[in-house]
CSV table of N, CA and C in Angstrom, one decimal:
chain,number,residue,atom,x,y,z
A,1,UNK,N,119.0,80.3,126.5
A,1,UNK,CA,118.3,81.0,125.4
A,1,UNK,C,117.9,80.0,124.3
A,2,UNK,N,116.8,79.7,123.7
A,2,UNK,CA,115.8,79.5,123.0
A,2,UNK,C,116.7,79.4,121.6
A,3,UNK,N,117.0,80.4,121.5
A,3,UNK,CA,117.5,80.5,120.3
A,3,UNK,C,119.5,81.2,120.0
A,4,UNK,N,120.3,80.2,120.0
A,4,UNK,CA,121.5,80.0,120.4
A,4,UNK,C,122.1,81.0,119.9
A,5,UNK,N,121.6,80.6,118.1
A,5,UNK,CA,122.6,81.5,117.1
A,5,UNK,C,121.7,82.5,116.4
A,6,UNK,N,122.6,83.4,115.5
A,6,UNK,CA,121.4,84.4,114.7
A,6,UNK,C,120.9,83.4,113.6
A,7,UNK,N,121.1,81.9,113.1
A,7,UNK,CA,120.9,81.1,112.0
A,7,UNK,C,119.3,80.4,112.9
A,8,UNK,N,119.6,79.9,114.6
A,8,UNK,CA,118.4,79.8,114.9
A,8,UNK,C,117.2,80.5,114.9
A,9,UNK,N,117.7,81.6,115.4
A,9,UNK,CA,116.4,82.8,115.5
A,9,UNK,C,115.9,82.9,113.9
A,10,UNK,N,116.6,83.0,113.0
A,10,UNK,CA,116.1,83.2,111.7
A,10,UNK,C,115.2,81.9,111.0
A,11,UNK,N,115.6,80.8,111.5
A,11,UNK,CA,114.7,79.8,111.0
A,11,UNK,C,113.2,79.8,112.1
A,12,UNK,N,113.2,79.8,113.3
A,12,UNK,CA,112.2,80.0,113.9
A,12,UNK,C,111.3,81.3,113.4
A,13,UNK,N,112.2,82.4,113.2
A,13,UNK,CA,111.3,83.7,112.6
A,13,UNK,C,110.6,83.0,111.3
A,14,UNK,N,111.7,82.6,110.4
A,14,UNK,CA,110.6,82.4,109.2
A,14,UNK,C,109.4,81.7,109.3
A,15,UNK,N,109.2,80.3,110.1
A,15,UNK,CA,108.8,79.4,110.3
A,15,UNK,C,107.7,80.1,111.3
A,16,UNK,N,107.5,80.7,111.9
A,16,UNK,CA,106.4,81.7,112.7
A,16,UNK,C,105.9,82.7,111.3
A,17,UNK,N,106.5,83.4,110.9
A,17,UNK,CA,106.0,84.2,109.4
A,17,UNK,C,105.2,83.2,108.3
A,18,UNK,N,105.5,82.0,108.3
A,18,UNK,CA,104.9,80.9,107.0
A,18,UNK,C,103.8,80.6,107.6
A,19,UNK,N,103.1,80.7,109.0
A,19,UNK,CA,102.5,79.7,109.7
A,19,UNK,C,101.1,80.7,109.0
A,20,UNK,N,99.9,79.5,108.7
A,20,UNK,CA,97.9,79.8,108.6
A,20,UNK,C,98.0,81.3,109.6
A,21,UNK,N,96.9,81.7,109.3
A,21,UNK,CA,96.4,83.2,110.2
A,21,UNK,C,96.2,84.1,110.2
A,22,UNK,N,96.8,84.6,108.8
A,22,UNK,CA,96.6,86.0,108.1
A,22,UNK,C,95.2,85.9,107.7
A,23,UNK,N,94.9,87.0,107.5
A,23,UNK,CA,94.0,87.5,106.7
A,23,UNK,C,94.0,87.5,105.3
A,24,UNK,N,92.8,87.2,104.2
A,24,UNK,CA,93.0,86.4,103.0
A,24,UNK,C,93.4,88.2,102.6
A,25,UNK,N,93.0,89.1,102.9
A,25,UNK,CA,93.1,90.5,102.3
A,25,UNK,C,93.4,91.1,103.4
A,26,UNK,N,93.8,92.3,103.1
A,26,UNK,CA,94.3,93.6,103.9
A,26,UNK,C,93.8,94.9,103.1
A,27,UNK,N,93.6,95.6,103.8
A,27,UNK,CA,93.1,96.9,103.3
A,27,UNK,C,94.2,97.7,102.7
A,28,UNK,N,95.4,97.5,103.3
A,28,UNK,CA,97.3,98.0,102.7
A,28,UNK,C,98.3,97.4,103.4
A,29,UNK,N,99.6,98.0,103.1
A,29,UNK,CA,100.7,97.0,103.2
A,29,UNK,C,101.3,97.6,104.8
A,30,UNK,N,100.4,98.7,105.0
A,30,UNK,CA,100.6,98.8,106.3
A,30,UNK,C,100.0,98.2,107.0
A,31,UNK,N,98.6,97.9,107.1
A,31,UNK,CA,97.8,96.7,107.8
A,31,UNK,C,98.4,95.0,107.6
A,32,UNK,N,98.9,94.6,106.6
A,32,UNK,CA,99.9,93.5,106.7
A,32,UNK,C,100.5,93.6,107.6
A,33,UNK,N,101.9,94.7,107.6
A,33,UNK,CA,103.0,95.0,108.3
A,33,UNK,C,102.1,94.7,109.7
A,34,UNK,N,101.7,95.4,110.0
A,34,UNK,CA,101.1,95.2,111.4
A,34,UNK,C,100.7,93.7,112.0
A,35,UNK,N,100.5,92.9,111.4
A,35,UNK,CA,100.0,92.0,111.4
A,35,UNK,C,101.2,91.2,112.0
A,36,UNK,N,102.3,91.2,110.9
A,36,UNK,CA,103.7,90.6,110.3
A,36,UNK,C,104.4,91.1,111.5
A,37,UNK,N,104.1,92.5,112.4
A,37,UNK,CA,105.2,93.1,113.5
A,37,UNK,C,104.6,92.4,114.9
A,38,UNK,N,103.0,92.2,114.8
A,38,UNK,CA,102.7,91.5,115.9
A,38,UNK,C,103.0,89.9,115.8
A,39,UNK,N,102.9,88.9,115.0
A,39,UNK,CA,103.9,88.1,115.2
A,39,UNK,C,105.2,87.6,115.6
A,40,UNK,N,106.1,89.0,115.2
A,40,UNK,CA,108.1,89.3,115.5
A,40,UNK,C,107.5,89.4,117.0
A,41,UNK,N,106.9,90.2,117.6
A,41,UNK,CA,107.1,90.8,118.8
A,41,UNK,C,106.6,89.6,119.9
A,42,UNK,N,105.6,88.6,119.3
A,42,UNK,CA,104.7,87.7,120.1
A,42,UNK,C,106.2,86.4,120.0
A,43,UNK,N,106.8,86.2,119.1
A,43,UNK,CA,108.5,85.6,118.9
A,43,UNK,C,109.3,86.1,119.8
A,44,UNK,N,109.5,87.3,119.3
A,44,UNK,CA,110.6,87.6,120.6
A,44,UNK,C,110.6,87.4,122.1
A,45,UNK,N,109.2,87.6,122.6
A,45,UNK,CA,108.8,87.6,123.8
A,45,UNK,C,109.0,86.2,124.4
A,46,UNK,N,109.5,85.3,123.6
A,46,UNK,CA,110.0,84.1,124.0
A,46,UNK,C,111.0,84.1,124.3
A,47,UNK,N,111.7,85.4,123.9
A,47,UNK,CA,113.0,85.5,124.0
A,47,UNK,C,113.8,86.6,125.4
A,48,UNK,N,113.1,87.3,125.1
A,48,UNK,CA,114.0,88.7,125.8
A,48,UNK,C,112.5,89.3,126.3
A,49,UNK,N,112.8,89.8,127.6
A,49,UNK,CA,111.6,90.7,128.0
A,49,UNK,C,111.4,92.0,127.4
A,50,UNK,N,112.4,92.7,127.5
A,50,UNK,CA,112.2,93.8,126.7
A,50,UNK,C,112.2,93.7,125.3
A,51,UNK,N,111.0,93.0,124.5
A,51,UNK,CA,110.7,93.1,122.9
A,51,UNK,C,111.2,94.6,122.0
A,52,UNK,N,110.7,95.3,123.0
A,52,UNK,CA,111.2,97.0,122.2
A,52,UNK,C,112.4,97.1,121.9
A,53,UNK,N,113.0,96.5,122.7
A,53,UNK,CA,114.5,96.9,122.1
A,53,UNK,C,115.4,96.0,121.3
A,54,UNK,N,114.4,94.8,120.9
A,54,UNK,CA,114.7,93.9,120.0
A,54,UNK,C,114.1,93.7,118.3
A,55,UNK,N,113.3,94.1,118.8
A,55,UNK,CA,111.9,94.5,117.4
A,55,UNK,C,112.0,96.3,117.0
A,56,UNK,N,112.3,96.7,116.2
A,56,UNK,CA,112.5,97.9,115.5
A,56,UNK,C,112.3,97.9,114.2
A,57,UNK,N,111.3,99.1,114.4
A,57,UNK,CA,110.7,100.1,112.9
A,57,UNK,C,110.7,101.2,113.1
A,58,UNK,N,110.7,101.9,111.9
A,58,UNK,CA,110.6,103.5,111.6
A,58,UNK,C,109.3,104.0,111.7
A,59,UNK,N,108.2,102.5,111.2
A,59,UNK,CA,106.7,103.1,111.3
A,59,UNK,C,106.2,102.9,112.6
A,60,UNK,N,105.4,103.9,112.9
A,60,UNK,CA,104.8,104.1,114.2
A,60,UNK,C,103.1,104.0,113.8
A,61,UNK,N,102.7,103.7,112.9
A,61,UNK,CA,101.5,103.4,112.9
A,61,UNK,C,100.8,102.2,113.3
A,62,UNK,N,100.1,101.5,114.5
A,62,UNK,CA,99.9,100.3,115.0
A,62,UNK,C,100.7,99.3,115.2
A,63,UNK,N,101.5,99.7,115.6
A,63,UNK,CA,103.1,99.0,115.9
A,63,UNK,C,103.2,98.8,117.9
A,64,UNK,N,102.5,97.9,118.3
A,64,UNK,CA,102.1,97.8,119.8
A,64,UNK,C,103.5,97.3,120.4
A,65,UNK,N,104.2,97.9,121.1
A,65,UNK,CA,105.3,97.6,121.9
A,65,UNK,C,106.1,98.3,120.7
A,66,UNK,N,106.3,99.0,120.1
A,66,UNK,CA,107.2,100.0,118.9
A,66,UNK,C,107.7,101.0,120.2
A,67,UNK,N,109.2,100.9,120.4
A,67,UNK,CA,110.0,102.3,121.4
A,67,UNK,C,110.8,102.5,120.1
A,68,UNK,N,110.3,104.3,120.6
A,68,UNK,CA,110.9,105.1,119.5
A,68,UNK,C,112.2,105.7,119.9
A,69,UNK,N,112.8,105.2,121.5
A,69,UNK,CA,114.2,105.6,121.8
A,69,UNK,C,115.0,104.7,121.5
A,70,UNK,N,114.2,103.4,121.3
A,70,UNK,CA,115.4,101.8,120.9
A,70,UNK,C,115.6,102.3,119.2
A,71,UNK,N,114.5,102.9,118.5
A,71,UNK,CA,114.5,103.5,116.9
A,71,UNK,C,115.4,104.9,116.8
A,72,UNK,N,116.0,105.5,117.6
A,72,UNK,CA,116.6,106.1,117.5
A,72,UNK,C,118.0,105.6,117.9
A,73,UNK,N,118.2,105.1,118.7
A,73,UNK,CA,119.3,104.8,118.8
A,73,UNK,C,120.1,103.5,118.2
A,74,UNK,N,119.0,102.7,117.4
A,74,UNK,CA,119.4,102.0,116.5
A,74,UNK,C,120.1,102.8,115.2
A,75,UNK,N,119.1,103.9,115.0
A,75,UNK,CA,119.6,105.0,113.6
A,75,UNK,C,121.6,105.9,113.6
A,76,UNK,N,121.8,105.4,115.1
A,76,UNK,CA,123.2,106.0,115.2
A,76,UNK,C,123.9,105.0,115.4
A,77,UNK,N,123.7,103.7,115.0
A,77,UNK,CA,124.6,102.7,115.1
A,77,UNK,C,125.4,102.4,114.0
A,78,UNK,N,126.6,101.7,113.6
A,78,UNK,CA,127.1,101.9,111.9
A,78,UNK,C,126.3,100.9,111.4
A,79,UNK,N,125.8,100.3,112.1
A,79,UNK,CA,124.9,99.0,110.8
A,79,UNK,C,123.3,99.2,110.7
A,80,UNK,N,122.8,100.8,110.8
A,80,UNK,CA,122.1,101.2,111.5
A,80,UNK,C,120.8,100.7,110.3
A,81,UNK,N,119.5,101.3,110.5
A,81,UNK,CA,118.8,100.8,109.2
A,81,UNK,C,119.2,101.2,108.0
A,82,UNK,N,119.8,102.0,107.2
A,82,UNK,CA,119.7,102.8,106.3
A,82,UNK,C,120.9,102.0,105.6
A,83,UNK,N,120.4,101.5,104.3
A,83,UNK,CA,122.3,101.2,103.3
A,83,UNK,C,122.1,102.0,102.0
A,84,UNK,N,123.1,102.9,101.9
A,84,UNK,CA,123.7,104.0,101.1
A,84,UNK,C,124.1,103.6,99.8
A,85,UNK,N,123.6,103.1,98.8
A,85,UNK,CA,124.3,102.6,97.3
A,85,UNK,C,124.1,103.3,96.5
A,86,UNK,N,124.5,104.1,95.9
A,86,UNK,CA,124.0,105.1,94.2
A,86,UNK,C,122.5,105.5,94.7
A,87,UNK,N,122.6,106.4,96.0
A,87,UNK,CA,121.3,107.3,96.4
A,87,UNK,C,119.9,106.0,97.0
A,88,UNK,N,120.0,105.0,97.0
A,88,UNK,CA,119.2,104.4,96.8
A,88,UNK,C,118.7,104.5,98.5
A,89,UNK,N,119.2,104.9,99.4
A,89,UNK,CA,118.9,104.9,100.7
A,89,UNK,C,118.1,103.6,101.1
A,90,UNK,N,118.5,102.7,100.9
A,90,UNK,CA,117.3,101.5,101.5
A,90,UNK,C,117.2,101.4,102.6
A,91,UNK,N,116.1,101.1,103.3
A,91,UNK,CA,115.8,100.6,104.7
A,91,UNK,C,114.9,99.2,104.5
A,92,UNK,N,114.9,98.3,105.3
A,92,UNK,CA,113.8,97.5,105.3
A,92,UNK,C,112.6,97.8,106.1
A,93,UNK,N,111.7,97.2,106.8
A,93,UNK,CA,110.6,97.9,106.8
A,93,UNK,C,110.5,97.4,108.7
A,94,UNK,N,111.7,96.1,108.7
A,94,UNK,CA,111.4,95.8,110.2
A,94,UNK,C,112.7,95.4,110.7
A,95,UNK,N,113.5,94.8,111.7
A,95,UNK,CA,115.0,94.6,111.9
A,95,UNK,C,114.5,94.0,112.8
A,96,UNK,N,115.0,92.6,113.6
A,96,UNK,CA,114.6,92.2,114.7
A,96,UNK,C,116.4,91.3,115.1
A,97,UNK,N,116.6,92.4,116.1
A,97,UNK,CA,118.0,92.1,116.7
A,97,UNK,C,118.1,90.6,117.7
A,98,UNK,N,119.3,89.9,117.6
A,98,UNK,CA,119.8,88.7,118.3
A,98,UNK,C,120.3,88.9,119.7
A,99,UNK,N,119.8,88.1,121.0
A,99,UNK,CA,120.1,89.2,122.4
A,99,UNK,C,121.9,89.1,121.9
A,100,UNK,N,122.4,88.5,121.3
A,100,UNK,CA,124.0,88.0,121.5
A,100,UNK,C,124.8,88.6,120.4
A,101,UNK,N,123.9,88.0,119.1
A,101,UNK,CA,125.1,88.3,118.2
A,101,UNK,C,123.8,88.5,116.4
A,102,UNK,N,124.4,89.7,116.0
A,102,UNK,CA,123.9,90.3,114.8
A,102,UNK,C,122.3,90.8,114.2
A,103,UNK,N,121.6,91.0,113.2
A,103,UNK,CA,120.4,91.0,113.2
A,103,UNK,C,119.5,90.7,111.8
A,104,UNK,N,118.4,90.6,112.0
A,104,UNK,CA,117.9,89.8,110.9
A,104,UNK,C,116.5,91.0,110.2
A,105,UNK,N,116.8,91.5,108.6
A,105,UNK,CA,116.0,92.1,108.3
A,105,UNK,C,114.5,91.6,108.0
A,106,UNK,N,113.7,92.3,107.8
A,106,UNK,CA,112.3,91.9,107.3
A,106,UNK,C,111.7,92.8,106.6
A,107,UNK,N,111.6,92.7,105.1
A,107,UNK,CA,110.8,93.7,104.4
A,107,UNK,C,109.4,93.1,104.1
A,108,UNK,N,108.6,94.1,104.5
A,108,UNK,CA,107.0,93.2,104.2
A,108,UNK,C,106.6,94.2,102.5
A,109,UNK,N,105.8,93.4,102.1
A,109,UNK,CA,105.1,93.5,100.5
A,109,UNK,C,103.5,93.1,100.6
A,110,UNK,N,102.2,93.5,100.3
A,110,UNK,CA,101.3,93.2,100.1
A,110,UNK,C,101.0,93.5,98.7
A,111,UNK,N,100.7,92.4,97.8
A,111,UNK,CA,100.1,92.5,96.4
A,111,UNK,C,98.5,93.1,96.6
A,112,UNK,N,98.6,94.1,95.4
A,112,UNK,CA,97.4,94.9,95.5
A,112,UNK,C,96.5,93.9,94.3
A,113,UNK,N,96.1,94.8,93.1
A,113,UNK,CA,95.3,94.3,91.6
A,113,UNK,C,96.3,94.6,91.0
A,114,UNK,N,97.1,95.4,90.7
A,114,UNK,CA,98.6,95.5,89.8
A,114,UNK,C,99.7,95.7,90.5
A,115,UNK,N,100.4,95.5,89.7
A,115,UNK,CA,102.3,96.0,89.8
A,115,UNK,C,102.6,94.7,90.7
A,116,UNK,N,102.6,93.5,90.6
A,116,UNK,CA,102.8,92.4,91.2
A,116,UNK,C,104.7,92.2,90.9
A,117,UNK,N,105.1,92.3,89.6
A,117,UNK,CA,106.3,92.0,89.6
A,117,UNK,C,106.9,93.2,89.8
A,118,UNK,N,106.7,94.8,89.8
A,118,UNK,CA,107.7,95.8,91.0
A,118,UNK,C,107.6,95.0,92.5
A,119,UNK,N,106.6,95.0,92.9
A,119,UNK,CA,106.1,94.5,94.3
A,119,UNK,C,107.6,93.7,94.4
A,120,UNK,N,107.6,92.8,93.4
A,120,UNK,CA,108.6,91.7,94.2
A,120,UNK,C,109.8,92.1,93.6
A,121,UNK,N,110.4,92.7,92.7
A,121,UNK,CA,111.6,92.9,92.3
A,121,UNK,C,112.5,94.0,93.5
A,122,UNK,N,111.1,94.8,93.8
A,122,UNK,CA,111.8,95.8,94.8
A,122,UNK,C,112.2,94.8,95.8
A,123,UNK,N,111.1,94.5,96.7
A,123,UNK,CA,111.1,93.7,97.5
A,123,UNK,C,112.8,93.0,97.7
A,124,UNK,N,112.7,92.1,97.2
A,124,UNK,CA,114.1,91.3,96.5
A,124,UNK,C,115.4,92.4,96.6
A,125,UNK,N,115.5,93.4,95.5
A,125,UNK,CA,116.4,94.1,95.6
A,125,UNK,C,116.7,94.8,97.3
A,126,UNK,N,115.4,95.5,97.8
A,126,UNK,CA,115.7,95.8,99.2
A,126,UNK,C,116.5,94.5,100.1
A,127,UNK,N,116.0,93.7,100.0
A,127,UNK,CA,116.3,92.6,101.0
A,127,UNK,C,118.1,92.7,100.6
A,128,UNK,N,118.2,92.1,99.6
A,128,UNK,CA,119.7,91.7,99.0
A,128,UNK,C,120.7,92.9,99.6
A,129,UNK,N,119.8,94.5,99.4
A,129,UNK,CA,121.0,95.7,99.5
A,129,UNK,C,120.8,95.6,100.7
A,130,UNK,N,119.9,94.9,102.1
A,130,UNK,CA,119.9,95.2,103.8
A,130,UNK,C,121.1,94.4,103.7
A,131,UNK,N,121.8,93.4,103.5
A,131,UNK,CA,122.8,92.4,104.1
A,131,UNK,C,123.9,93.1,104.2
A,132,UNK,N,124.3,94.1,103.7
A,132,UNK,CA,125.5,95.0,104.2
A,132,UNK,C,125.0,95.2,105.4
A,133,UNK,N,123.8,95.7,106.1
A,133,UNK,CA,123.8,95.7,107.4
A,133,UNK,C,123.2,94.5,108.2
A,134,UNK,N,122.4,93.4,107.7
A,134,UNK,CA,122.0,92.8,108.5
A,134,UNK,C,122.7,91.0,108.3
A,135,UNK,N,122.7,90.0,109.6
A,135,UNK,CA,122.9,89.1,108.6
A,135,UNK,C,121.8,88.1,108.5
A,136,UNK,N,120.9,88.5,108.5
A,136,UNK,CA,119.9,87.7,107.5
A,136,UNK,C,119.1,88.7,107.5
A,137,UNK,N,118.2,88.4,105.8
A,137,UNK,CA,117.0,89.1,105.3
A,137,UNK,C,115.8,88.2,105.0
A,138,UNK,N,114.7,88.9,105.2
A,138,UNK,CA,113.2,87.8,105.0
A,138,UNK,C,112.4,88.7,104.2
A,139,UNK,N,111.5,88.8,103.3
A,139,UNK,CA,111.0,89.1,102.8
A,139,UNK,C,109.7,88.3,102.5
A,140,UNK,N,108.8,89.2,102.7
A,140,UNK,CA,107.2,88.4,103.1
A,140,UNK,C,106.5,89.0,102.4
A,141,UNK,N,105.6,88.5,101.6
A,141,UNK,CA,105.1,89.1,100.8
A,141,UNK,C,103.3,88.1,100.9
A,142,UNK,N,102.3,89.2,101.0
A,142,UNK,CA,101.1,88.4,101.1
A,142,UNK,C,100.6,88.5,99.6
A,143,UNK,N,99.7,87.1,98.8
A,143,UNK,CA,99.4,87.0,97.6
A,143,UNK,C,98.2,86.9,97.5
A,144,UNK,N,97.3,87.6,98.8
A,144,UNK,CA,95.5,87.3,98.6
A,144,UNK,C,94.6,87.6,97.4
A,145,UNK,N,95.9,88.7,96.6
A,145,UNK,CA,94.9,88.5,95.3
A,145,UNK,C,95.3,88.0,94.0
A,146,UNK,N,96.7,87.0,94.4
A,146,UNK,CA,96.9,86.5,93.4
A,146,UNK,C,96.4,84.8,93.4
A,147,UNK,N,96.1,84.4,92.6
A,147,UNK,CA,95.8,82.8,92.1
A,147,UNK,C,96.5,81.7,93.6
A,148,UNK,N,95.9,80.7,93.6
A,148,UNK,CA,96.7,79.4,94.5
A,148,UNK,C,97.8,79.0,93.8
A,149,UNK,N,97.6,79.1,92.1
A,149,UNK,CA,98.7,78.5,91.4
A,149,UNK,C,99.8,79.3,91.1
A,150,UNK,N,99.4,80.4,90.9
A,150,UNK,CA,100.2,81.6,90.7
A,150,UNK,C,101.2,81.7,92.3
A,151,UNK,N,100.8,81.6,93.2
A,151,UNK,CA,101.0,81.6,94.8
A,151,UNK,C,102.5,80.8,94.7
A,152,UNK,N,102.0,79.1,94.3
A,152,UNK,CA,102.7,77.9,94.5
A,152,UNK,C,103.8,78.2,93.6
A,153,UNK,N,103.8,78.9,92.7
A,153,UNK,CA,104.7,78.6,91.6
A,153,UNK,C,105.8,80.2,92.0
A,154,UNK,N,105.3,80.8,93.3
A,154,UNK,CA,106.3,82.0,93.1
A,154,UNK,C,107.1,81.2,94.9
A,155,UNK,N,106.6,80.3,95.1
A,155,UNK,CA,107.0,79.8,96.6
A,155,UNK,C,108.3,79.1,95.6
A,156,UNK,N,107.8,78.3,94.9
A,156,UNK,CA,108.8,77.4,93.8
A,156,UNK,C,110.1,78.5,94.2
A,157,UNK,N,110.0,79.2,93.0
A,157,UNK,CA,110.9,80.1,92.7
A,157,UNK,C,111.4,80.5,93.6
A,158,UNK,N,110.8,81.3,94.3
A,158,UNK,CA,111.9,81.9,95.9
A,158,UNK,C,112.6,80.8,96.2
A,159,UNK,N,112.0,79.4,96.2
A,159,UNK,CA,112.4,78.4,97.5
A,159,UNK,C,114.1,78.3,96.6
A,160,UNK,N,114.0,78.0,95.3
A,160,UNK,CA,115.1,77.9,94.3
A,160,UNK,C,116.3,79.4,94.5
A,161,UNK,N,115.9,80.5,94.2
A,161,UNK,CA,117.1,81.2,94.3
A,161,UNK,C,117.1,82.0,95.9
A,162,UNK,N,117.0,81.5,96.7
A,162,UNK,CA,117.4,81.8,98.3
A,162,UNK,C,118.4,80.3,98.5
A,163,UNK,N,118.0,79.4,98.2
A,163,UNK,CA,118.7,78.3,98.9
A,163,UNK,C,119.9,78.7,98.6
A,164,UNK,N,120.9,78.3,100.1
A,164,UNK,CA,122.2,78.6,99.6
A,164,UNK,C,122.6,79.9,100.2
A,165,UNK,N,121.5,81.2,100.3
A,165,UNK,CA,122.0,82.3,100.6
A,165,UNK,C,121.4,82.4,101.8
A,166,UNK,N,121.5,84.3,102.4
A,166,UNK,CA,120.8,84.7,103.7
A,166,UNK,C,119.7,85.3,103.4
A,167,UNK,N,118.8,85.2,102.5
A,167,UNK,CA,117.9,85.7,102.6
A,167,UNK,C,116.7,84.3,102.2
A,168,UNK,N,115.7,85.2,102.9
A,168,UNK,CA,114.0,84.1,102.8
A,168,UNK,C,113.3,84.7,101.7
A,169,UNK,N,112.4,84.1,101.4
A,169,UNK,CA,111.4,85.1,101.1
A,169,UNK,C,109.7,83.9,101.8
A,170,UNK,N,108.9,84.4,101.9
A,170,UNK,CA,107.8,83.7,102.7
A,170,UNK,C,106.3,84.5,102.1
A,171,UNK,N,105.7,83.5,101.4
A,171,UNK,CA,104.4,84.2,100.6
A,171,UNK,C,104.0,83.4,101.4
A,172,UNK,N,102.8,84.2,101.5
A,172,UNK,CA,101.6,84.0,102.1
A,172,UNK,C,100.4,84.6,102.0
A,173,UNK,N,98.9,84.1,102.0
A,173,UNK,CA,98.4,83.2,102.6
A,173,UNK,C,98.7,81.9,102.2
C-alpha cells in the first residue's frame, strides 16, 4: 500500500489539494467542492479500488463515484460524521477513510465578495470540532477573489498555527 500510515495518506492528500488546476473562480462552494471531491477520489484510486467506500459525503450533488450506502453506513458508525458540542452538530463537508487505520476530514470554503473572515473562522472552528472524530483535518479554502498578497499572507498564517497540530489548512489558487 502506497500509503502505510493515516500521517502518509494525509500528507499526499494535502499535497494533491495545494497542486495548480483549479479554477481562478467558481460559480459556489459547491462547484469547488466538486472539484476538491474529484481530486480525493482520483487519490484514492491509487489506493483501494472501491473509492466509494473510501471517499464520503452527505452532498450528492456532482459527486461522481459518491455511494450513498457507504454514506449511510458511515452515519451509524460511533466516529460517524456528525460531532455533538453545545448543539453545534458539525459535520465536515468530505471524510476520506485509511484502507487500515482511522480517517481524515476535509472541509471545503470558497470566498465569495464578502464575509471572508466567517468563511475562515467557521471553517477553522469545524475542522478543530471534526478531530473528536477524525484523525486528521484539512481545510481548503479557494481565494479567487481575494488579492495574491492577501492569499500569501493567510498561507503565512495557517502555515504558523497548524504546525505542530492535525489539522491543514490549503488556500488556493
Amino acid at each position: 500500500m502506497p500509503y502505510a500510515t493515516i500521517e502518509d495518506l494525509n500528507v499526499a492528500l494535502v499535497k494533491r489539494l495545494a497542486e495548480s488546476g483549479y479554477s481562478k473562480t467558481y460559480e459556489s462552494e459547491s462547484a469547488f467542492e466538486a472539484a476538491v471531491w474529484d481530486r480525493l477520489v482520483k487519490l484514492m484510486s491509487e489506493v483501494v479500488q472501491d473509492t466509494a467506500a473510501f471517499c464520503l459525503t452527505s452532498h450528492t450533488k456532482e459527486r461522481n463515484g459518491r455511494s450513498d450506502a457507504a454514506w449511510k453506513a458511515f452515519c451509524c458508525e460511533d466516529r460517524g460524521p456528525d460531532v455533538n458540542v453545545l448543539g453545534s452538530n458539525s459535520r465536515l463537508d468530505i471524510v476520506v477513510k485509511h484502507p487500515a487505520q482511522g480517517s481524515i476530514g476535509i472541509e471545503v470554503k470558497c470566498l465569495g465578495n464578502i464575509g471572508h473572515a466567517a468563511k475562515l473562522t467557521q471553517g477553522i472552528g469545524q475542522a478543530m470540532l471534526a478531530l473528536a472524530h477524525r484523525d486528521r483535518t484539512v481545510l481548503i479554502i479557494h481565494c479567487g477573489t481575494v488579492g495574491a498578497k492577501d492569499r500569501e499572507h493567510l498561507r503565512t498564517v495557517a502555515e504558523k498555527i497548524c504546525r505542530g497540530s492535525k489539522t491543514s489548512i490549503v488556500v488556493v489558487p
